């Protein structure tokens, strides 16, 4: 089942609306761990980026105030850097192949 962008935002907003602070952080940690897993599995990088933007816009304040979330967020930042580096290598490789192909055609 796929959700529209507004449905995704609604789901993120509905995370722990009436529960205590500790329960809310536990749910937020679970979502951050899921993002980490998706990035480790190299699945849907662009989708994770879009969801992270929405998620952090809504829950970024809670995350910033929580010292217990620091390791999870650091791991997420590391995974984002690794994914970005991997995509840069793939892009560079594709550009090099295109350049080689064009140079061969010109000969």
mmCIF file of N, CA and C in Angstrom:
data_model
loop_
_atom_site.group_PDB
_atom_site.id
_atom_site.type_symbol
_atom_site.label_atom_id
_atom_site.label_comp_id
_atom_site.label_asym_id
_atom_site.label_seq_id
_atom_site.Cartn_x
_atom_site.Cartn_y
_atom_site.Cartn_z
ATOM 1 N N UNK A 1 0.845 -1.177 0.000
ATOM 2 C CA UNK A 1 0.000 0.000 0.000
ATOM 3 C C UNK A 1 0.887 1.235 0.000
ATOM 4 N N UNK A 2 0.618 2.135 -0.887
ATOM 5 C CA UNK A 2 1.437 3.338 -0.958
ATOM 6 C C UNK A 2 0.635 4.541 -0.459
ATOM 7 N N UNK A 3 1.344 5.453 0.163
ATOM 8 C CA UNK A 3 0.707 6.639 0.731
ATOM 9 C C UNK A 3 1.059 7.866 -0.085
ATOM 10 N N UNK A 4 0.133 8.790 -0.155
ATOM 11 C CA UNK A 4 0.416 10.063 -0.802
ATOM 12 C C UNK A 4 1.316 10.883 0.117
ATOM 13 N N UNK A 5 1.972 11.915 -0.402
ATOM 14 C CA UNK A 5 2.826 12.742 0.451
ATOM 15 C C UNK A 5 2.087 13.332 1.662
ATOM 16 N N UNK A 6 0.860 13.747 1.471
ATOM 17 C CA UNK A 6 0.111 14.308 2.608
ATOM 18 C C UNK A 6 -0.241 13.227 3.626
ATOM 19 N N UNK A 7 -0.470 11.986 3.155
ATOM 20 C CA UNK A 7 -0.739 10.888 4.083
ATOM 21 C C UNK A 7 0.509 10.542 4.900
ATOM 22 N N UNK A 8 1.660 10.585 4.254
ATOM 23 C CA UNK A 8 2.918 10.317 4.962
ATOM 24 C C UNK A 8 3.122 11.358 6.050
ATOM 25 N N UNK A 9 2.907 12.627 5.703
ATOM 26 C CA UNK A 9 3.052 13.691 6.701
ATOM 27 C C UNK A 9 2.078 13.488 7.848
ATOM 28 N N UNK A 10 0.860 13.119 7.541
ATOM 29 C CA UNK A 10 -0.138 12.870 8.588
ATOM 30 C C UNK A 10 0.293 11.732 9.505
ATOM 31 N N UNK A 11 0.829 10.668 8.911
ATOM 32 C CA UNK A 11 1.306 9.542 9.724
ATOM 33 C C UNK A 11 2.440 9.971 10.653
ATOM 34 N N UNK A 12 3.357 10.767 10.142
ATOM 35 C CA UNK A 12 4.441 11.263 10.992
ATOM 36 C C UNK A 12 3.899 12.156 12.106
ATOM 37 N N UNK A 13 2.920 12.977 11.798
ATOM 38 C CA UNK A 13 2.333 13.850 12.818
ATOM 39 C C UNK A 13 1.557 13.053 13.867
ATOM 40 N N UNK A 14 1.006 11.917 13.476
ATOM 41 C CA UNK A 14 0.223 11.099 14.400
ATOM 42 C C UNK A 14 1.081 10.226 15.303
ATOM 43 N N UNK A 15 2.378 10.216 15.058
ATOM 44 C CA UNK A 15 3.264 9.460 15.948
ATOM 45 C C UNK A 15 3.158 10.019 17.358
ATOM 46 N N UNK A 16 2.759 9.189 18.276
ATOM 47 C CA UNK A 16 2.728 9.504 19.715
ATOM 48 C C UNK A 16 2.127 10.875 20.068
ATOM 49 N N UNK A 17 0.931 11.220 19.608
ATOM 50 C CA UNK A 17 0.400 12.546 19.931
ATOM 51 C C UNK A 17 -0.042 12.698 21.388
ATOM 52 N N UNK A 18 -0.481 11.615 22.036
ATOM 53 C CA UNK A 18 -1.030 11.747 23.380
ATOM 54 C C UNK A 18 -0.235 10.988 24.435
ATOM 55 N N UNK A 19 0.861 10.400 24.034
ATOM 56 C CA UNK A 19 1.637 9.620 24.982
ATOM 57 C C UNK A 19 2.684 10.490 25.663
ATOM 58 N N UNK A 20 3.293 9.938 26.708
ATOM 59 C CA UNK A 20 4.309 10.677 27.436
ATOM 60 C C UNK A 20 5.579 10.854 26.630
ATOM 61 N N UNK A 21 6.463 11.659 27.163
ATOM 62 C CA UNK A 21 7.703 12.012 26.477
ATOM 63 C C UNK A 21 8.566 10.790 26.198
ATOM 64 N N UNK A 22 8.674 9.875 27.163
ATOM 65 C CA UNK A 22 9.508 8.684 26.999
ATOM 66 C C UNK A 22 8.958 7.778 25.909
ATOM 67 N N UNK A 23 7.665 7.570 25.902
ATOM 68 C CA UNK A 23 7.042 6.737 24.869
ATOM 69 C C UNK A 23 7.198 7.383 23.495
ATOM 70 N N UNK A 24 7.085 8.697 23.438
ATOM 71 C CA UNK A 24 7.244 9.412 22.170
ATOM 72 C C UNK A 24 8.663 9.226 21.638
ATOM 73 N N UNK A 25 9.653 9.342 22.515
ATOM 74 C CA UNK A 25 11.044 9.163 22.076
ATOM 75 C C UNK A 25 11.310 7.743 21.592
ATOM 76 N N UNK A 26 10.684 6.773 22.245
ATOM 77 C CA UNK A 26 10.857 5.381 21.832
ATOM 78 C C UNK A 26 10.321 5.181 20.414
ATOM 79 N N UNK A 27 9.169 5.767 20.103
ATOM 80 C CA UNK A 27 8.610 5.650 18.759
ATOM 81 C C UNK A 27 9.485 6.384 17.738
ATOM 82 N N UNK A 28 9.985 7.536 18.127
ATOM 83 C CA UNK A 28 10.864 8.295 17.228
ATOM 84 C C UNK A 28 12.152 7.509 16.980
ATOM 85 N N UNK A 29 12.707 6.878 18.019
ATOM 86 C CA UNK A 29 13.910 6.058 17.857
ATOM 87 C C UNK A 29 13.655 4.898 16.910
ATOM 88 N N UNK A 30 12.473 4.323 16.983
ATOM 89 C CA UNK A 30 12.123 3.217 16.096
ATOM 90 C C UNK A 30 12.108 3.673 14.636
ATOM 91 N N UNK A 31 11.558 4.854 14.378
ATOM 92 C CA UNK A 31 11.521 5.378 13.008
ATOM 93 C C UNK A 31 12.932 5.687 12.518
ATOM 94 N N UNK A 32 13.760 6.284 13.363
ATOM 95 C CA UNK A 32 15.147 6.587 12.988
ATOM 96 C C UNK A 32 15.900 5.285 12.689
ATOM 97 N N UNK A 33 15.682 4.260 13.495
ATOM 98 C CA UNK A 33 16.318 2.961 13.255
ATOM 99 C C UNK A 33 15.863 2.377 11.915
ATOM 100 N N UNK A 34 14.600 2.564 11.576
ATOM 101 C CA UNK A 34 14.088 2.081 10.293
ATOM 102 C C UNK A 34 14.765 2.808 9.129
ATOM 103 N N UNK A 35 14.928 4.126 9.261
ATOM 104 C CA UNK A 35 15.642 4.885 8.225
ATOM 105 C C UNK A 35 17.067 4.361 8.074
ATOM 106 N N UNK A 36 17.720 4.083 9.206
ATOM 107 C CA UNK A 36 19.080 3.528 9.172
ATOM 108 C C UNK A 36 19.119 2.205 8.414
ATOM 109 N N UNK A 37 18.149 1.351 8.686
ATOM 110 C CA UNK A 37 18.078 0.052 8.028
ATOM 111 C C UNK A 37 17.889 0.213 6.524
ATOM 112 N N UNK A 38 16.997 1.106 6.125
ATOM 113 C CA UNK A 38 16.774 1.340 4.697
ATOM 114 C C UNK A 38 18.041 1.830 4.014
ATOM 115 N N UNK A 39 18.771 2.722 4.673
ATOM 116 C CA UNK A 39 20.008 3.237 4.091
ATOM 117 C C UNK A 39 21.096 2.165 4.038
ATOM 118 N N UNK A 40 21.189 1.330 5.070
ATOM 119 C CA UNK A 40 22.176 0.238 5.063
ATOM 120 C C UNK A 40 21.875 -0.748 3.938
ATOM 121 N N UNK A 41 20.587 -0.995 3.699
ATOM 122 C CA UNK A 41 20.179 -1.928 2.649
ATOM 123 C C UNK A 41 20.225 -1.310 1.261
ATOM 124 N N UNK A 42 20.608 -0.032 1.207
ATOM 125 C CA UNK A 42 20.686 0.705 -0.062
ATOM 126 C C UNK A 42 19.350 0.699 -0.789
ATOM 127 N N UNK A 43 18.296 0.899 -0.025
ATOM 128 C CA UNK A 43 16.950 0.863 -0.588
ATOM 129 C C UNK A 43 16.337 2.259 -0.600
ATOM 130 N N UNK A 44 15.911 2.693 -1.753
ATOM 131 C CA UNK A 44 15.101 3.907 -1.896
ATOM 132 C C UNK A 44 15.733 5.141 -1.247
ATOM 133 N N UNK A 45 16.962 5.467 -1.648
ATOM 134 C CA UNK A 45 17.672 6.601 -1.058
ATOM 135 C C UNK A 45 16.873 7.894 -1.163
ATOM 136 N N UNK A 46 16.304 8.154 -2.333
ATOM 137 C CA UNK A 46 15.554 9.402 -2.536
ATOM 138 C C UNK A 46 14.302 9.446 -1.666
ATOM 139 N N UNK A 47 13.646 8.306 -1.545
ATOM 140 C CA UNK A 47 12.446 8.241 -0.706
ATOM 141 C C UNK A 47 12.796 8.477 0.761
ATOM 142 N N UNK A 48 13.888 7.870 1.207
ATOM 143 C CA UNK A 48 14.330 8.074 2.591
ATOM 144 C C UNK A 48 14.661 9.545 2.817
ATOM 145 N N UNK A 49 15.308 10.178 1.858
ATOM 146 C CA UNK A 49 15.629 11.605 1.977
ATOM 147 C C UNK A 49 14.352 12.437 2.133
ATOM 148 N N UNK A 50 13.353 12.140 1.311
ATOM 149 C CA UNK A 50 12.096 12.893 1.377
ATOM 150 C C UNK A 50 11.390 12.654 2.706
ATOM 151 N N UNK A 51 11.348 11.401 3.130
ATOM 152 C CA UNK A 51 10.702 11.091 4.417
ATOM 153 C C UNK A 51 11.455 11.731 5.578
ATOM 154 N N UNK A 52 12.785 11.697 5.517
ATOM 155 C CA UNK A 52 13.574 12.318 6.583
ATOM 156 C C UNK A 52 13.307 13.811 6.686
ATOM 157 N N UNK A 53 13.206 14.461 5.546
ATOM 158 C CA UNK A 53 12.910 15.895 5.562
ATOM 159 C C UNK A 53 11.591 16.160 6.297
ATOM 160 N N UNK A 54 10.591 15.424 5.941
ATOM 161 C CA UNK A 54 9.276 15.593 6.572
ATOM 162 C C UNK A 54 9.344 15.230 8.058
ATOM 163 N N UNK A 55 9.960 14.093 8.356
ATOM 164 C CA UNK A 55 10.044 13.604 9.733
ATOM 165 C C UNK A 55 10.807 14.570 10.634
ATOM 166 N N UNK A 56 11.943 15.070 10.148
ATOM 167 C CA UNK A 56 12.750 15.978 10.962
ATOM 168 C C UNK A 56 12.104 17.358 11.101
ATOM 169 N N UNK A 57 11.346 17.762 10.103
ATOM 170 C CA UNK A 57 10.612 19.019 10.226
ATOM 171 C C UNK A 57 9.608 18.932 11.366
ATOM 172 N N UNK A 58 8.968 17.784 11.493
ATOM 173 C CA UNK A 58 7.935 17.603 12.521
ATOM 174 C C UNK A 58 8.537 17.290 13.884
ATOM 175 N N UNK A 59 9.507 16.368 13.935
ATOM 176 C CA UNK A 59 10.014 15.860 15.225
ATOM 177 C C UNK A 59 11.444 16.282 15.538
ATOM 178 N N UNK A 60 12.026 17.147 14.730
ATOM 179 C CA UNK A 60 13.411 17.562 14.945
ATOM 180 C C UNK A 60 13.650 18.197 16.307
ATOM 181 N N UNK A 61 12.689 18.971 16.791
ATOM 182 C CA UNK A 61 12.838 19.613 18.095
ATOM 183 C C UNK A 61 12.968 18.611 19.228
ATOM 184 N N UNK A 62 12.140 17.570 19.195
ATOM 185 C CA UNK A 62 12.203 16.526 20.225
ATOM 186 C C UNK A 62 13.538 15.794 20.161
ATOM 187 N N UNK A 63 13.992 15.546 18.950
ATOM 188 C CA UNK A 63 15.255 14.825 18.781
ATOM 189 C C UNK A 63 16.417 15.666 19.300
ATOM 190 N N UNK A 64 16.409 16.956 19.004
ATOM 191 C CA UNK A 64 17.490 17.838 19.446
ATOM 192 C C UNK A 64 17.560 17.951 20.967
ATOM 193 N N UNK A 65 16.421 17.854 21.633
ATOM 194 C CA UNK A 65 16.384 17.986 23.095
ATOM 195 C C UNK A 65 16.771 16.700 23.818
ATOM 196 N N UNK A 66 16.838 15.597 23.104
ATOM 197 C CA UNK A 66 17.058 14.302 23.736
ATOM 198 C C UNK A 66 18.513 13.860 23.585
ATOM 199 N N UNK A 67 19.197 13.717 24.717
ATOM 200 C CA UNK A 67 20.570 13.217 24.682
ATOM 201 C C UNK A 67 20.594 11.726 24.362
ATOM 202 N N UNK A 68 19.531 11.013 24.702
ATOM 203 C CA UNK A 68 19.504 9.563 24.459
ATOM 204 C C UNK A 68 19.400 9.229 22.977
ATOM 205 N N UNK A 69 18.993 10.181 22.156
ATOM 206 C CA UNK A 69 18.860 9.943 20.717
ATOM 207 C C UNK A 69 20.159 10.214 19.961
ATOM 208 N N UNK A 70 21.153 10.777 20.638
ATOM 209 C CA UNK A 70 22.388 11.180 19.963
ATOM 210 C C UNK A 70 23.059 10.036 19.204
ATOM 211 N N UNK A 71 23.241 8.835 19.796
ATOM 212 C CA UNK A 71 23.881 7.749 19.035
ATOM 213 C C UNK A 71 23.078 7.345 17.790
ATOM 214 N N UNK A 72 21.759 7.317 17.916
ATOM 215 C CA UNK A 72 20.917 6.943 16.777
ATOM 216 C C UNK A 72 21.036 7.960 15.653
ATOM 217 N N UNK A 73 21.048 9.224 16.007
ATOM 218 C CA UNK A 73 21.127 10.285 15.006
ATOM 219 C C UNK A 73 22.518 10.315 14.373
ATOM 220 N N UNK A 74 23.553 10.067 15.174
ATOM 221 C CA UNK A 74 24.907 10.012 14.616
ATOM 222 C C UNK A 74 25.038 8.858 13.625
ATOM 223 N N UNK A 75 24.442 7.728 13.956
ATOM 224 C CA UNK A 75 24.473 6.581 13.045
ATOM 225 C C UNK A 75 23.715 6.906 11.757
ATOM 226 N N UNK A 76 22.593 7.600 11.880
ATOM 227 C CA UNK A 76 21.829 8.006 10.700
ATOM 228 C C UNK A 76 22.650 8.962 9.827
ATOM 229 N N UNK A 77 23.327 9.908 10.454
ATOM 230 C CA UNK A 77 24.162 10.846 9.701
ATOM 231 C C UNK A 77 25.287 10.104 8.978
ATOM 232 N N UNK A 78 25.883 9.127 9.640
ATOM 233 C CA UNK A 78 26.934 8.327 9.023
ATOM 234 C C UNK A 78 26.394 7.556 7.819
ATOM 235 N N UNK A 79 25.224 6.946 7.967
ATOM 236 C CA UNK A 79 24.618 6.203 6.859
ATOM 237 C C UNK A 79 24.280 7.129 5.686
ATOM 238 N N UNK A 80 23.812 8.331 5.990
ATOM 239 C CA UNK A 80 23.509 9.294 4.932
ATOM 240 C C UNK A 80 24.775 9.684 4.175
ATOM 241 N N UNK A 81 25.870 9.912 4.904
ATOM 242 C CA UNK A 81 27.144 10.241 4.254
ATOM 243 C C UNK A 81 27.618 9.095 3.366
ATOM 244 N N UNK A 82 27.532 7.869 3.880
ATOM 245 C CA UNK A 82 27.960 6.711 3.094
ATOM 246 C C UNK A 82 27.116 6.565 1.829
ATOM 247 N N UNK A 83 25.822 6.741 1.959
ATOM 248 C CA UNK A 83 24.941 6.635 0.797
ATOM 249 C C UNK A 83 25.250 7.725 -0.218
ATOM 250 N N UNK A 84 25.508 8.916 0.275
ATOM 251 C CA UNK A 84 25.833 10.032 -0.606
ATOM 252 C C UNK A 84 27.153 9.767 -1.341
ATOM 253 N N UNK A 85 28.149 9.256 -0.623
ATOM 254 C CA UNK A 85 29.432 8.940 -1.246
ATOM 255 C C UNK A 85 29.270 7.848 -2.307
ATOM 256 N N UNK A 86 28.466 6.835 -2.000
ATOM 257 C CA UNK A 86 28.237 5.750 -2.952
ATOM 258 C C UNK A 86 27.568 6.275 -4.215
ATOM 259 N N UNK A 87 26.580 7.150 -4.056
ATOM 260 C CA UNK A 87 25.910 7.723 -5.223
ATOM 261 C C UNK A 87 26.852 8.611 -6.029
ATOM 262 N N UNK A 88 27.724 9.345 -5.350
ATOM 263 C CA UNK A 88 28.700 10.175 -6.059
ATOM 264 C C UNK A 88 29.659 9.320 -6.883
ATOM 265 N N UNK A 89 30.098 8.183 -6.334
ATOM 266 C CA UNK A 89 30.983 7.283 -7.068
ATOM 267 C C UNK A 89 30.256 6.731 -8.297
ATOM 268 N N UNK A 90 28.997 6.318 -8.113
ATOM 269 C CA UNK A 90 28.235 5.793 -9.257
ATOM 270 C C UNK A 90 28.041 6.856 -10.333
ATOM 271 N N UNK A 91 27.738 8.064 -9.923
ATOM 272 C CA UNK A 91 27.552 9.154 -10.882
ATOM 273 C C UNK A 91 28.856 9.446 -11.628
ATOM 274 N N UNK A 92 29.946 9.499 -10.901
ATOM 275 C CA UNK A 92 31.250 9.750 -11.516
ATOM 276 C C UNK A 92 31.603 8.640 -12.512
ATOM 277 N N UNK A 93 31.335 7.396 -12.139
ATOM 278 C CA UNK A 93 31.592 6.266 -13.029
ATOM 279 C C UNK A 93 30.777 6.384 -14.313
ATOM 280 N N UNK A 94 29.510 6.728 -14.168
ATOM 281 C CA UNK A 94 28.653 6.894 -15.355
ATOM 282 C C UNK A 94 29.163 8.024 -16.250
ATOM 283 N N UNK A 95 29.557 9.120 -15.650
ATOM 284 C CA UNK A 95 30.080 10.234 -16.443
ATOM 285 C C UNK A 95 31.367 9.860 -17.170
ATOM 286 N N UNK A 96 32.222 9.099 -16.513
ATOM 287 C CA UNK A 96 33.455 8.649 -17.159
ATOM 288 C C UNK A 96 33.154 7.723 -18.332
ATOM 289 N N UNK A 97 32.203 6.816 -18.152
ATOM 290 C CA UNK A 97 31.824 5.916 -19.240
ATOM 291 C C UNK A 97 31.243 6.677 -20.423
ATOM 292 N N UNK A 98 30.442 7.672 -20.157
ATOM 293 C CA UNK A 98 29.876 8.496 -21.228
ATOM 294 C C UNK A 98 30.989 9.227 -21.963
ATOM 295 N N UNK A 99 31.934 9.777 -21.203
ATOM 296 C CA UNK A 99 33.050 10.501 -21.826
ATOM 297 C C UNK A 99 33.871 9.568 -22.704
ATOM 298 N N UNK A 100 34.175 8.372 -22.211
ATOM 299 C CA UNK A 100 34.935 7.406 -22.997
ATOM 300 C C UNK A 100 34.161 7.031 -24.256
ATOM 301 N N UNK A 101 32.885 6.797 -24.113
ATOM 302 C CA UNK A 101 32.060 6.432 -25.268
ATOM 303 C C UNK A 101 32.034 7.550 -26.309
ATOM 304 N N UNK A 102 31.907 8.775 -25.855
ATOM 305 C CA UNK A 102 31.883 9.901 -26.795
ATOM 306 C C UNK A 102 33.245 10.088 -27.462
ATOM 307 N N UNK A 103 34.321 9.886 -26.718
ATOM 308 C CA UNK A 103 35.664 10.007 -27.294
ATOM 309 C C UNK A 103 35.897 8.929 -28.352
ATOM 310 N N UNK A 104 35.406 7.729 -28.126
ATOM 311 C CA UNK A 104 35.558 6.640 -29.080
ATOM 312 C C UNK A 104 34.786 6.950 -30.359
ATOM 313 N N UNK A 105 33.600 7.510 -30.224
ATOM 314 C CA UNK A 105 32.788 7.833 -31.395
ATOM 315 C C UNK A 105 33.430 8.918 -32.244
ATOM 316 N N UNK A 106 34.150 9.831 -31.617
ATOM 317 C CA UNK A 106 34.758 10.935 -32.346
ATOM 318 C C UNK A 106 35.962 10.499 -33.179
ATOM 319 N N UNK A 107 36.564 9.365 -32.834
ATOM 320 C CA UNK A 107 37.741 8.896 -33.572
ATOM 321 C C UNK A 107 37.404 8.358 -34.908
#
